[in-house]
Each structure stands twice: as C-alpha cells, then as structure tokens.
Amino acid sequence: MSTSCASIFGHSNYNVSINSLPSDAQLKITNSKGIEVFSGYTPATVRLKSSEGFFRRATYTLSFSKPGYDSYQTQVNSSIQPWYFGNLLVGGLLGMIIIDPITGTQ
C-alpha cells in the first residue's frame, strides 16, 4: 500500500515538444538552479522532470537563438495533476503528503 493516486496515474517525467519559428533555432533549457538540462536545436522533444523535490514543482527557462533573429526566453512550469487530489477520495493522506511529493508525481 505504498502507492497513491498520482503515483499510479501520473509520471515524474514528461516528454515536451518544442518548436520555434523559424525552425532550427538553438535551444538551451536550464532548471531553476541554472543548470543546463538540454542543448540542441528546434524542433525538439525533451524529457523533463515535473518536480524538483518534495512539494517543489519544476520550472525551466527555455532560451532560443538564431543568427539574424532576436534571442528569446520563456519559462515552462509544471502544475499539479488532478489525480493528486484523488488521494482525498480514497483516504490516502499518506500518499498525498508523502508518496506523491517524494516521487514527483503530485
């Protein structure tokens, strides 16, 4: 009984598809600590973690650049999955406050 709703139905990593106009732009992705987690060119599909630790949703900065064009930055933030609140329905307080946050599936 060490699983909970989001752990069963959710994931701790997600594939994120990233495109740009114009395509073939250089793409760098850094996490909230400034650590580069991806470097490549668009279009790209990148596997990103949804959590940065216990009850800490992941935030990433995407930086785009291409000669002849202005550089551009944007952020991608993870969000809490609706499955996380399924713990309330099945009485899974343990899953809600410990298991899902530890596994990064909240």
PDB file of N, CA, C and O in Angstrom, residues 22-88:
ATOM      1  N   PRO A  22      11.549  31.023 -36.608  1.00  0.00           N
ATOM      2  CA  PRO A  22      11.930  29.983 -37.571  1.00  0.00           C
ATOM      3  C   PRO A  22      12.427  28.720 -36.855  1.00  0.00           C
ATOM      4  O   PRO A  22      12.837  28.772 -35.703  1.00  0.00           O
ATOM      5  N   SER A  23      12.383  27.616 -37.573  1.00  0.00           N
ATOM      6  CA  SER A  23      12.887  26.364 -37.010  1.00  0.00           C
ATOM      7  C   SER A  23      14.415  26.370 -37.054  1.00  0.00           C
ATOM      8  O   SER A  23      15.033  27.306 -37.550  1.00  0.00           O
ATOM      9  N   ASP A  24      14.996  25.336 -36.530  1.00  0.00           N
ATOM     10  CA  ASP A  24      16.456  25.186 -36.438  1.00  0.00           C
ATOM     11  C   ASP A  24      17.098  26.263 -35.576  1.00  0.00           C
ATOM     12  O   ASP A  24      18.258  26.629 -35.775  1.00  0.00           O
ATOM     13  N   ALA A  25      16.360  26.762 -34.591  1.00  0.00           N
ATOM     14  CA  ALA A  25      16.932  27.716 -33.631  1.00  0.00           C
ATOM     15  C   ALA A  25      17.673  26.934 -32.560  1.00  0.00           C
ATOM     16  O   ALA A  25      17.278  25.816 -32.210  1.00  0.00           O
ATOM     17  N   GLN A  26      18.739  27.499 -32.048  1.00  0.00           N
ATOM     18  CA  GLN A  26      19.449  26.856 -30.949  1.00  0.00           C
ATOM     19  C   GLN A  26      18.576  26.970 -29.709  1.00  0.00           C
ATOM     20  O   GLN A  26      18.031  28.039 -29.407  1.00  0.00           O
ATOM     21  N   LEU A  27      18.438  25.871 -28.982  1.00  0.00           N
ATOM     22  CA  LEU A  27      17.598  25.797 -27.796  1.00  0.00           C
ATOM     23  C   LEU A  27      18.441  25.352 -26.615  1.00  0.00           C
ATOM     24  O   LEU A  27      19.138  24.343 -26.701  1.00  0.00           O
ATOM     25  N   LYS A  28      18.387  26.128 -25.535  1.00  0.00           N
ATOM     26  CA  LYS A  28      19.024  25.724 -24.277  1.00  0.00           C
ATOM     27  C   LYS A  28      17.965  25.768 -23.198  1.00  0.00           C
ATOM     28  O   LYS A  28      17.191  26.727 -23.113  1.00  0.00           O
ATOM     29  N   ILE A  29      17.915  24.708 -22.388  1.00  0.00           N
ATOM     30  CA  ILE A  29      16.956  24.631 -21.295  1.00  0.00           C
ATOM     31  C   ILE A  29      17.729  24.509 -19.996  1.00  0.00           C
ATOM     32  O   ILE A  29      18.608  23.660 -19.861  1.00  0.00           O
ATOM     33  N   THR A  30      17.395  25.384 -19.039  1.00  0.00           N
ATOM     34  CA  THR A  30      18.009  25.335 -17.713  1.00  0.00           C
ATOM     35  C   THR A  30      16.916  25.159 -16.670  1.00  0.00           C
ATOM     36  O   THR A  30      15.785  25.620 -16.849  1.00  0.00           O
ATOM     37  N   ASN A  31      17.271  24.490 -15.575  1.00  0.00           N
ATOM     38  CA  ASN A  31      16.302  24.339 -14.496  1.00  0.00           C
ATOM     39  C   ASN A  31      16.365  25.571 -13.585  1.00  0.00           C
ATOM     40  O   ASN A  31      17.110  26.513 -13.858  1.00  0.00           O
ATOM     41  N   SER A  32      15.598  25.572 -12.516  1.00  0.00           N
ATOM     42  CA  SER A  32      15.521  26.747 -11.641  1.00  0.00           C
ATOM     43  C   SER A  32      16.832  27.041 -10.913  1.00  0.00           C
ATOM     44  O   SER A  32      17.035  28.147 -10.428  1.00  0.00           O
ATOM     45  N   LYS A  33      17.744  26.076 -10.891  1.00  0.00           N
ATOM     46  CA  LYS A  33      19.057  26.281 -10.270  1.00  0.00           C
ATOM     47  C   LYS A  33      20.082  26.788 -11.275  1.00  0.00           C
ATOM     48  O   LYS A  33      21.242  26.965 -10.949  1.00  0.00           O
ATOM     49  N   GLY A  34      19.645  26.988 -12.530  1.00  0.00           N
ATOM     50  CA  GLY A  34      20.549  27.464 -13.569  1.00  0.00           C
ATOM     51  C   GLY A  34      21.373  26.378 -14.222  1.00  0.00           C
ATOM     52  O   GLY A  34      22.272  26.664 -15.014  1.00  0.00           O
ATOM     53  N   ILE A  35      21.059  25.127 -13.944  1.00  0.00           N
ATOM     54  CA  ILE A  35      21.788  24.000 -14.519  1.00  0.00           C
ATOM     55  C   ILE A  35      21.193  23.665 -15.883  1.00  0.00           C
ATOM     56  O   ILE A  35      19.982  23.474 -16.012  1.00  0.00           O
ATOM     57  N   GLU A  36      22.036  23.603 -16.893  1.00  0.00           N
ATOM     58  CA  GLU A  36      21.570  23.280 -18.240  1.00  0.00           C
ATOM     59  C   GLU A  36      21.170  21.810 -18.299  1.00  0.00           C
ATOM     60  O   GLU A  36      21.969  20.932 -17.983  1.00  0.00           O
ATOM     61  N   VAL A  37      19.939  21.561 -18.719  1.00  0.00           N
ATOM     62  CA  VAL A  37      19.441  20.192 -18.808  1.00  0.00           C
ATOM     63  C   VAL A  37      19.271  19.737 -20.251  1.00  0.00           C
ATOM     64  O   VAL A  37      19.049  18.556 -20.506  1.00  0.00           O
ATOM     65  N   PHE A  38      19.350  20.683 -21.204  1.00  0.00           N
ATOM     66  CA  PHE A  38      19.254  20.328 -22.613  1.00  0.00           C
ATOM     67  C   PHE A  38      19.891  21.420 -23.451  1.00  0.00           C
ATOM     68  O   PHE A  38      19.781  22.604 -23.152  1.00  0.00           O
ATOM     69  N   SER A  39      20.550  20.990 -24.520  1.00  0.00           N
ATOM     70  CA  SER A  39      21.084  21.904 -25.518  1.00  0.00           C
ATOM     71  C   SER A  39      20.939  21.220 -26.867  1.00  0.00           C
ATOM     72  O   SER A  39      21.330  20.061 -27.030  1.00  0.00           O
ATOM     73  N   GLY A  40      20.326  21.919 -27.818  1.00  0.00           N
ATOM     74  CA  GLY A  40      20.116  21.336 -29.134  1.00  0.00           C
ATOM     75  C   GLY A  40      19.428  22.342 -30.035  1.00  0.00           C
ATOM     76  O   GLY A  40      19.550  23.549 -29.826  1.00  0.00           O
ATOM     77  N   TYR A  41      18.695  21.850 -31.006  1.00  0.00           N
ATOM     78  CA  TYR A  41      18.023  22.705 -31.984  1.00  0.00           C
ATOM     79  C   TYR A  41      16.556  22.320 -32.104  1.00  0.00           C
ATOM     80  O   TYR A  41      16.186  21.164 -31.863  1.00  0.00           O
ATOM     81  N   THR A  42      15.748  23.313 -32.480  1.00  0.00           N
ATOM     82  CA  THR A  42      14.320  23.061 -32.662  1.00  0.00           C
ATOM     83  C   THR A  42      14.054  22.551 -34.075  1.00  0.00           C
ATOM     84  O   THR A  42      14.823  22.888 -34.978  1.00  0.00           O
ATOM     85  N   PRO A  43      13.039  21.750 -34.250  1.00  0.00           N
ATOM     86  CA  PRO A  43      12.134  21.227 -33.232  1.00  0.00           C
ATOM     87  C   PRO A  43      12.823  20.160 -32.384  1.00  0.00           C
ATOM     88  O   PRO A  43      13.756  19.490 -32.836  1.00  0.00           O
ATOM     89  N   ALA A  44      12.359  20.017 -31.144  1.00  0.00           N
ATOM     90  CA  ALA A  44      12.954  19.044 -30.228  1.00  0.00           C
ATOM     91  C   ALA A  44      11.872  18.476 -29.316  1.00  0.00           C
ATOM     92  O   ALA A  44      10.884  19.146 -29.016  1.00  0.00           O
ATOM     93  N   THR A  45      12.066  17.258 -28.901  1.00  0.00           N
ATOM     94  CA  THR A  45      11.248  16.654 -27.857  1.00  0.00           C
ATOM     95  C   THR A  45      12.190  16.338 -26.709  1.00  0.00           C
ATOM     96  O   THR A  45      13.167  15.615 -26.883  1.00  0.00           O
ATOM     97  N   VAL A  46      11.891  16.917 -25.561  1.00  0.00           N
ATOM     98  CA  VAL A  46      12.780  16.822 -24.400  1.00  0.00           C
ATOM     99  C   VAL A  46      12.015  16.191 -23.245  1.00  0.00           C
ATOM    100  O   VAL A  46      10.853  16.514 -23.008  1.00  0.00           O
ATOM    101  N   ARG A  47      12.659  15.307 -22.524  1.00  0.00           N
ATOM    102  CA  ARG A  47      12.046  14.677 -21.339  1.00  0.00           C
ATOM    103  C   ARG A  47      12.449  15.500 -20.123  1.00  0.00           C
ATOM    104  O   ARG A  47      13.626  15.587 -19.782  1.00  0.00           O
ATOM    105  N   LEU A  48      11.450  16.115 -19.467  1.00  0.00           N
ATOM    106  CA  LEU A  48      11.701  16.980 -18.318  1.00  0.00           C
ATOM    107  C   LEU A  48      11.039  16.434 -17.066  1.00  0.00           C
ATOM    108  O   LEU A  48       9.947  15.865 -17.130  1.00  0.00           O
ATOM    109  N   LYS A  49      11.696  16.618 -15.933  1.00  0.00           N
ATOM    110  CA  LYS A  49      11.136  16.216 -14.645  1.00  0.00           C
ATOM    111  C   LYS A  49      10.028  17.190 -14.257  1.00  0.00           C
ATOM    112  O   LYS A  49      10.122  18.387 -14.519  1.00  0.00           O
ATOM    113  N   SER A  50       9.002  16.678 -13.608  1.00  0.00           N
ATOM    114  CA  SER A  50       7.897  17.532 -13.186  1.00  0.00           C
ATOM    115  C   SER A  50       8.096  18.095 -11.790  1.00  0.00           C
ATOM    116  O   SER A  50       7.371  18.980 -11.367  1.00  0.00           O
ATOM    117  N   SER A  51       9.094  17.601 -11.073  1.00  0.00           N
ATOM    118  CA  SER A  51       9.314  18.035  -9.697  1.00  0.00           C
ATOM    119  C   SER A  51      10.801  18.258  -9.450  1.00  0.00           C
ATOM    120  O   SER A  51      11.644  17.595 -10.042  1.00  0.00           O
ATOM    121  N   GLU A  52      11.077  19.192  -8.551  1.00  0.00           N
ATOM    122  CA  GLU A  52      12.467  19.429  -8.142  1.00  0.00           C
ATOM    123  C   GLU A  52      12.690  19.027  -6.695  1.00  0.00           C
ATOM    124  O   GLU A  52      13.624  19.477  -6.063  1.00  0.00           O
ATOM    125  N   GLY A  53      11.827  18.206  -6.171  1.00  0.00           N
ATOM    126  CA  GLY A  53      11.965  17.747  -4.806  1.00  0.00           C
ATOM    127  C   GLY A  53      10.624  17.756  -4.107  1.00  0.00           C
ATOM    128  O   GLY A  53       9.578  17.995  -4.713  1.00  0.00           O
ATOM    129  N   PHE A  54      10.650  17.528  -2.836  1.00  0.00           N
ATOM    130  CA  PHE A  54       9.447  17.406  -2.021  1.00  0.00           C
ATOM    131  C   PHE A  54       8.597  18.664  -2.114  1.00  0.00           C
ATOM    132  O   PHE A  54       9.016  19.738  -1.684  1.00  0.00           O
ATOM    133  N   PHE A  55       7.407  18.553  -2.717  1.00  0.00           N
ATOM    134  CA  PHE A  55       6.454  19.653  -2.904  1.00  0.00           C
ATOM    135  C   PHE A  55       7.045  20.827  -3.679  1.00  0.00           C
ATOM    136  O   PHE A  55       6.656  21.967  -3.484  1.00  0.00           O
ATOM    137  N   ARG A  56       8.017  20.580  -4.556  1.00  0.00           N
ATOM    138  CA  ARG A  56       8.616  21.647  -5.367  1.00  0.00           C
ATOM    139  C   ARG A  56       8.408  21.331  -6.835  1.00  0.00           C
ATOM    140  O   ARG A  56       9.048  20.440  -7.381  1.00  0.00           O
ATOM    141  N   ARG A  57       7.484  22.066  -7.454  1.00  0.00           N
ATOM    142  CA  ARG A  57       7.233  21.878  -8.884  1.00  0.00           C
ATOM    143  C   ARG A  57       8.412  22.415  -9.690  1.00  0.00           C
ATOM    144  O   ARG A  57       9.048  23.382  -9.312  1.00  0.00           O
ATOM    145  N   ALA A  58       8.666  21.772 -10.797  1.00  0.00           N
ATOM    146  CA  ALA A  58       9.803  22.151 -11.641  1.00  0.00           C
ATOM    147  C   ALA A  58       9.477  23.387 -12.478  1.00  0.00           C
ATOM    148  O   ALA A  58       8.347  23.589 -12.912  1.00  0.00           O
ATOM    149  N   THR A  59      10.504  24.207 -12.677  1.00  0.00           N
ATOM    150  CA  THR A  59      10.425  25.381 -13.542  1.00  0.00           C
ATOM    151  C   THR A  59      11.651  25.356 -14.436  1.00  0.00           C
ATOM    152  O   THR A  59      12.763  25.122 -13.966  1.00  0.00           O
ATOM    153  N   TYR A  60      11.443  25.597 -15.722  1.00  0.00           N
ATOM    154  CA  TYR A  60      12.533  25.590 -16.679  1.00  0.00           C
ATOM    155  C   TYR A  60      12.529  26.890 -17.479  1.00  0.00           C
ATOM    156  O   TYR A  60      11.481  27.447 -17.773  1.00  0.00           O
ATOM    157  N   THR A  61      13.735  27.355 -17.836  1.00  0.00           N
ATOM    158  CA  THR A  61      13.877  28.501 -18.721  1.00  0.00           C
ATOM    159  C   THR A  61      14.346  27.996 -20.074  1.00  0.00           C
ATOM    160  O   THR A  61      15.341  27.272 -20.162  1.00  0.00           O
ATOM    161  N   LEU A  62      13.604  28.353 -21.115  1.00  0.00           N
ATOM    162  CA  LEU A  62      13.946  27.981 -22.482  1.00  0.00           C
ATOM    163  C   LEU A  62      14.516  29.208 -23.172  1.00  0.00           C
ATOM    164  O   LEU A  62      13.893  30.266 -23.162  1.00  0.00           O
ATOM    165  N   SER A  63      15.710  29.066 -23.726  1.00  0.00           N
ATOM    166  CA  SER A  63      16.376  30.165 -24.435  1.00  0.00           C
ATOM    167  C   SER A  63      16.553  29.771 -25.893  1.00  0.00           C
ATOM    168  O   SER A  63      17.124  28.725 -26.197  1.00  0.00           O
ATOM    169  N   PHE A  64      16.043  30.616 -26.785  1.00  0.00           N
ATOM    170  CA  PHE A  64      16.114  30.384 -28.220  1.00  0.00           C
ATOM    171  C   PHE A  64      17.023  31.423 -28.854  1.00  0.00           C
ATOM    172  O   PHE A  64      16.950  32.606 -28.503  1.00  0.00           O
ATOM    173  N   SER A  65      17.859  31.002 -29.787  1.00  0.00           N
ATOM    174  CA  SER A  65      18.690  31.960 -30.521  1.00  0.00           C
ATOM    175  C   SER A  65      18.962  31.420 -31.920  1.00  0.00           C
ATOM    176  O   SER A  65      19.020  30.209 -32.139  1.00  0.00           O
ATOM    177  N   LYS A  66      19.101  32.360 -32.863  1.00  0.00           N
ATOM    178  CA  LYS A  66      19.431  32.012 -34.231  1.00  0.00           C
ATOM    179  C   LYS A  66      20.022  33.259 -34.877  1.00  0.00           C
ATOM    180  O   LYS A  66      19.478  34.363 -34.706  1.00  0.00           O
ATOM    181  N   PRO A  67      21.141  33.106 -35.574  1.00  0.00           N
ATOM    182  CA  PRO A  67      21.746  34.266 -36.232  1.00  0.00           C
ATOM    183  C   PRO A  67      20.726  35.005 -37.111  1.00  0.00           C
ATOM    184  O   PRO A  67      19.956  34.384 -37.838  1.00  0.00           O
ATOM    185  N   GLY A  68      20.721  36.333 -36.995  1.00  0.00           N
ATOM    186  CA  GLY A  68      19.815  37.156 -37.780  1.00  0.00           C
ATOM    187  C   GLY A  68      18.468  37.396 -37.113  1.00  0.00           C
ATOM    188  O   GLY A  68      17.629  38.112 -37.655  1.00  0.00           O
ATOM    189  N   TYR A  69      18.230  36.806 -35.948  1.00  0.00           N
ATOM    190  CA  TYR A  69      16.966  36.948 -35.227  1.00  0.00           C
ATOM    191  C   TYR A  69      17.247  37.361 -33.780  1.00  0.00           C
ATOM    192  O   TYR A  69      18.320  37.066 -33.233  1.00  0.00           O
ATOM    193  N   ASP A  70      16.271  38.024 -33.146  1.00  0.00           N
ATOM    194  CA  ASP A  70      16.392  38.362 -31.729  1.00  0.00           C
ATOM    195  C   ASP A  70      16.331  37.082 -30.900  1.00  0.00           C
ATOM    196  O   ASP A  70      15.575  36.166 -31.209  1.00  0.00           O
ATOM    197  N   SER A  71      17.113  37.054 -29.824  1.00  0.00           N
ATOM    198  CA  SER A  71      17.044  35.937 -28.884  1.00  0.00           C
ATOM    199  C   SER A  71      15.741  36.042 -28.103  1.00  0.00           C
ATOM    200  O   SER A  71      15.177  37.123 -27.952  1.00  0.00           O
ATOM    201  N   TYR A  72      15.277  34.913 -27.599  1.00  0.00           N
ATOM    202  CA  TYR A  72      14.010  34.879 -26.879  1.00  0.00           C
ATOM    203  C   TYR A  72      14.109  33.897 -25.727  1.00  0.00           C
ATOM    204  O   TYR A  72      14.719  32.836 -25.858  1.00  0.00           O
ATOM    205  N   GLN A  73      13.527  34.264 -24.577  1.00  0.00           N
ATOM    206  CA  GLN A  73      13.469  33.376 -23.421  1.00  0.00           C
ATOM    207  C   GLN A  73      12.030  33.269 -22.934  1.00  0.00           C
ATOM    208  O   GLN A  73      11.268  34.244 -22.992  1.00  0.00           O
ATOM    209  N   THR A  74      11.684  32.097 -22.455  1.00  0.00           N
ATOM    210  CA  THR A  74      10.368  31.873 -21.853  1.00  0.00           C
ATOM    211  C   THR A  74      10.516  30.811 -20.781  1.00  0.00           C
ATOM    212  O   THR A  74      11.530  30.126 -20.717  1.00  0.00           O
ATOM    213  N   GLN A  75       9.502  30.702 -19.927  1.00  0.00           N
ATOM    214  CA  GLN A  75       9.533  29.705 -18.870  1.00  0.00           C
ATOM    215  C   GLN A  75       8.456  28.658 -19.068  1.00  0.00           C
ATOM    216  O   GLN A  75       7.385  28.944 -19.610  1.00  0.00           O
ATOM    217  N   VAL A  76       8.773  27.464 -18.613  1.00  0.00           N
ATOM    218  CA  VAL A  76       7.820  26.360 -18.575  1.00  0.00           C
ATOM    219  C   VAL A  76       7.721  25.938 -17.123  1.00  0.00           C
ATOM    220  O   VAL A  76       8.742  25.686 -16.468  1.00  0.00           O
ATOM    221  N   ASN A  77       6.499  25.881 -16.617  1.00  0.00           N
ATOM    222  CA  ASN A  77       6.268  25.494 -15.223  1.00  0.00           C
ATOM    223  C   ASN A  77       5.412  24.241 -15.176  1.00  0.00           C
ATOM    224  O   ASN A  77       4.455  24.123 -15.937  1.00  0.00           O
ATOM    225  N   SER A  78       5.732  23.341 -14.272  1.00  0.00           N
ATOM    226  CA  SER A  78       4.887  22.161 -14.101  1.00  0.00           C
ATOM    227  C   SER A  78       3.684  22.555 -13.247  1.00  0.00           C
ATOM    228  O   SER A  78       3.678  23.603 -12.605  1.00  0.00           O
ATOM    229  N   SER A  79       2.667  21.725 -13.260  1.00  0.00           N
ATOM    230  CA  SER A  79       1.475  22.004 -12.462  1.00  0.00           C
ATOM    231  C   SER A  79       1.024  20.732 -11.769  1.00  0.00           C
ATOM    232  O   SER A  79       1.411  19.625 -12.145  1.00  0.00           O
ATOM    233  N   ILE A  80       0.209  20.908 -10.759  1.00  0.00           N
ATOM    234  CA  ILE A  80      -0.295  19.754 -10.012  1.00  0.00           C
ATOM    235  C   ILE A  80      -1.329  19.035 -10.859  1.00  0.00           C
ATOM    236  O   ILE A  80      -2.215  19.641 -11.450  1.00  0.00           O
ATOM    237  N   GLN A  81      -1.217  17.709 -10.910  1.00  0.00           N
ATOM    238  CA  GLN A  81      -2.143  16.889 -11.675  1.00  0.00           C
ATOM    239  C   GLN A  81      -3.440  16.695 -10.893  1.00  0.00           C
ATOM    240  O   GLN A  81      -3.417  16.549  -9.680  1.00  0.00           O
ATOM    241  N   PRO A  82      -4.577  16.652 -11.573  1.00  0.00           N
ATOM    242  CA  PRO A  82      -5.843  16.400 -10.881  1.00  0.00           C
ATOM    243  C   PRO A  82      -5.849  15.079 -10.106  1.00  0.00           C
ATOM    244  O   PRO A  82      -6.514  14.954  -9.091  1.00  0.00           O
ATOM    245  N   TRP A  83      -5.070  14.100 -10.605  1.00  0.00           N
ATOM    246  CA  TRP A  83      -5.018  12.799  -9.903  1.00  0.00           C
ATOM    247  C   TRP A  83      -4.513  12.935  -8.483  1.00  0.00           C
ATOM    248  O   TRP A  83      -4.850  12.134  -7.618  1.00  0.00           O
ATOM    249  N   TYR A  84      -3.701  13.945  -8.237  1.00  0.00           N
ATOM    250  CA  TYR A  84      -3.146  14.139  -6.899  1.00  0.00           C
ATOM    251  C   TYR A  84      -4.271  14.270  -5.874  1.00  0.00           C
ATOM    252  O   TYR A  84      -4.196  13.741  -4.777  1.00  0.00           O
ATOM    253  N   PHE A  85      -5.339  14.970  -6.252  1.00  0.00           N
ATOM    254  CA  PHE A  85      -6.454  15.185  -5.323  1.00  0.00           C
ATOM    255  C   PHE A  85      -7.330  13.948  -5.190  1.00  0.00           C
ATOM    256  O   PHE A  85      -8.187  13.893  -4.309  1.00  0.00           O
ATOM    257  N   GLY A  86      -7.094  12.940  -6.026  1.00  0.00           N
ATOM    258  CA  GLY A  86      -7.784  11.662  -5.876  1.00  0.00           C
ATOM    259  C   GLY A  86      -7.442  10.988  -4.565  1.00  0.00           C
ATOM    260  O   GLY A  86      -8.194  10.144  -4.071  1.00  0.00           O
ATOM    261  N   ASN A  87      -6.318  11.386  -3.965  1.00  0.00           N
ATOM    262  CA  ASN A  87      -5.946  10.845  -2.664  1.00  0.00           C
ATOM    263  C   ASN A  87      -7.008  11.142  -1.613  1.00  0.00           C
ATOM    264  O   ASN A  87      -7.227  10.361  -0.702  1.00  0.00           O
ATOM    265  N   LEU A  88      -7.687  12.287  -1.720  1.00  0.00           N
ATOM    266  CA  LEU A  88      -8.726  12.647  -0.762  1.00  0.00           C
ATOM    267  C   LEU A  88      -9.894  11.671  -0.822  1.00  0.00           C
ATOM    268  O   LEU A  88     -10.506  11.356   0.194  1.00  0.00           O
TER     269      LEU A  88
END
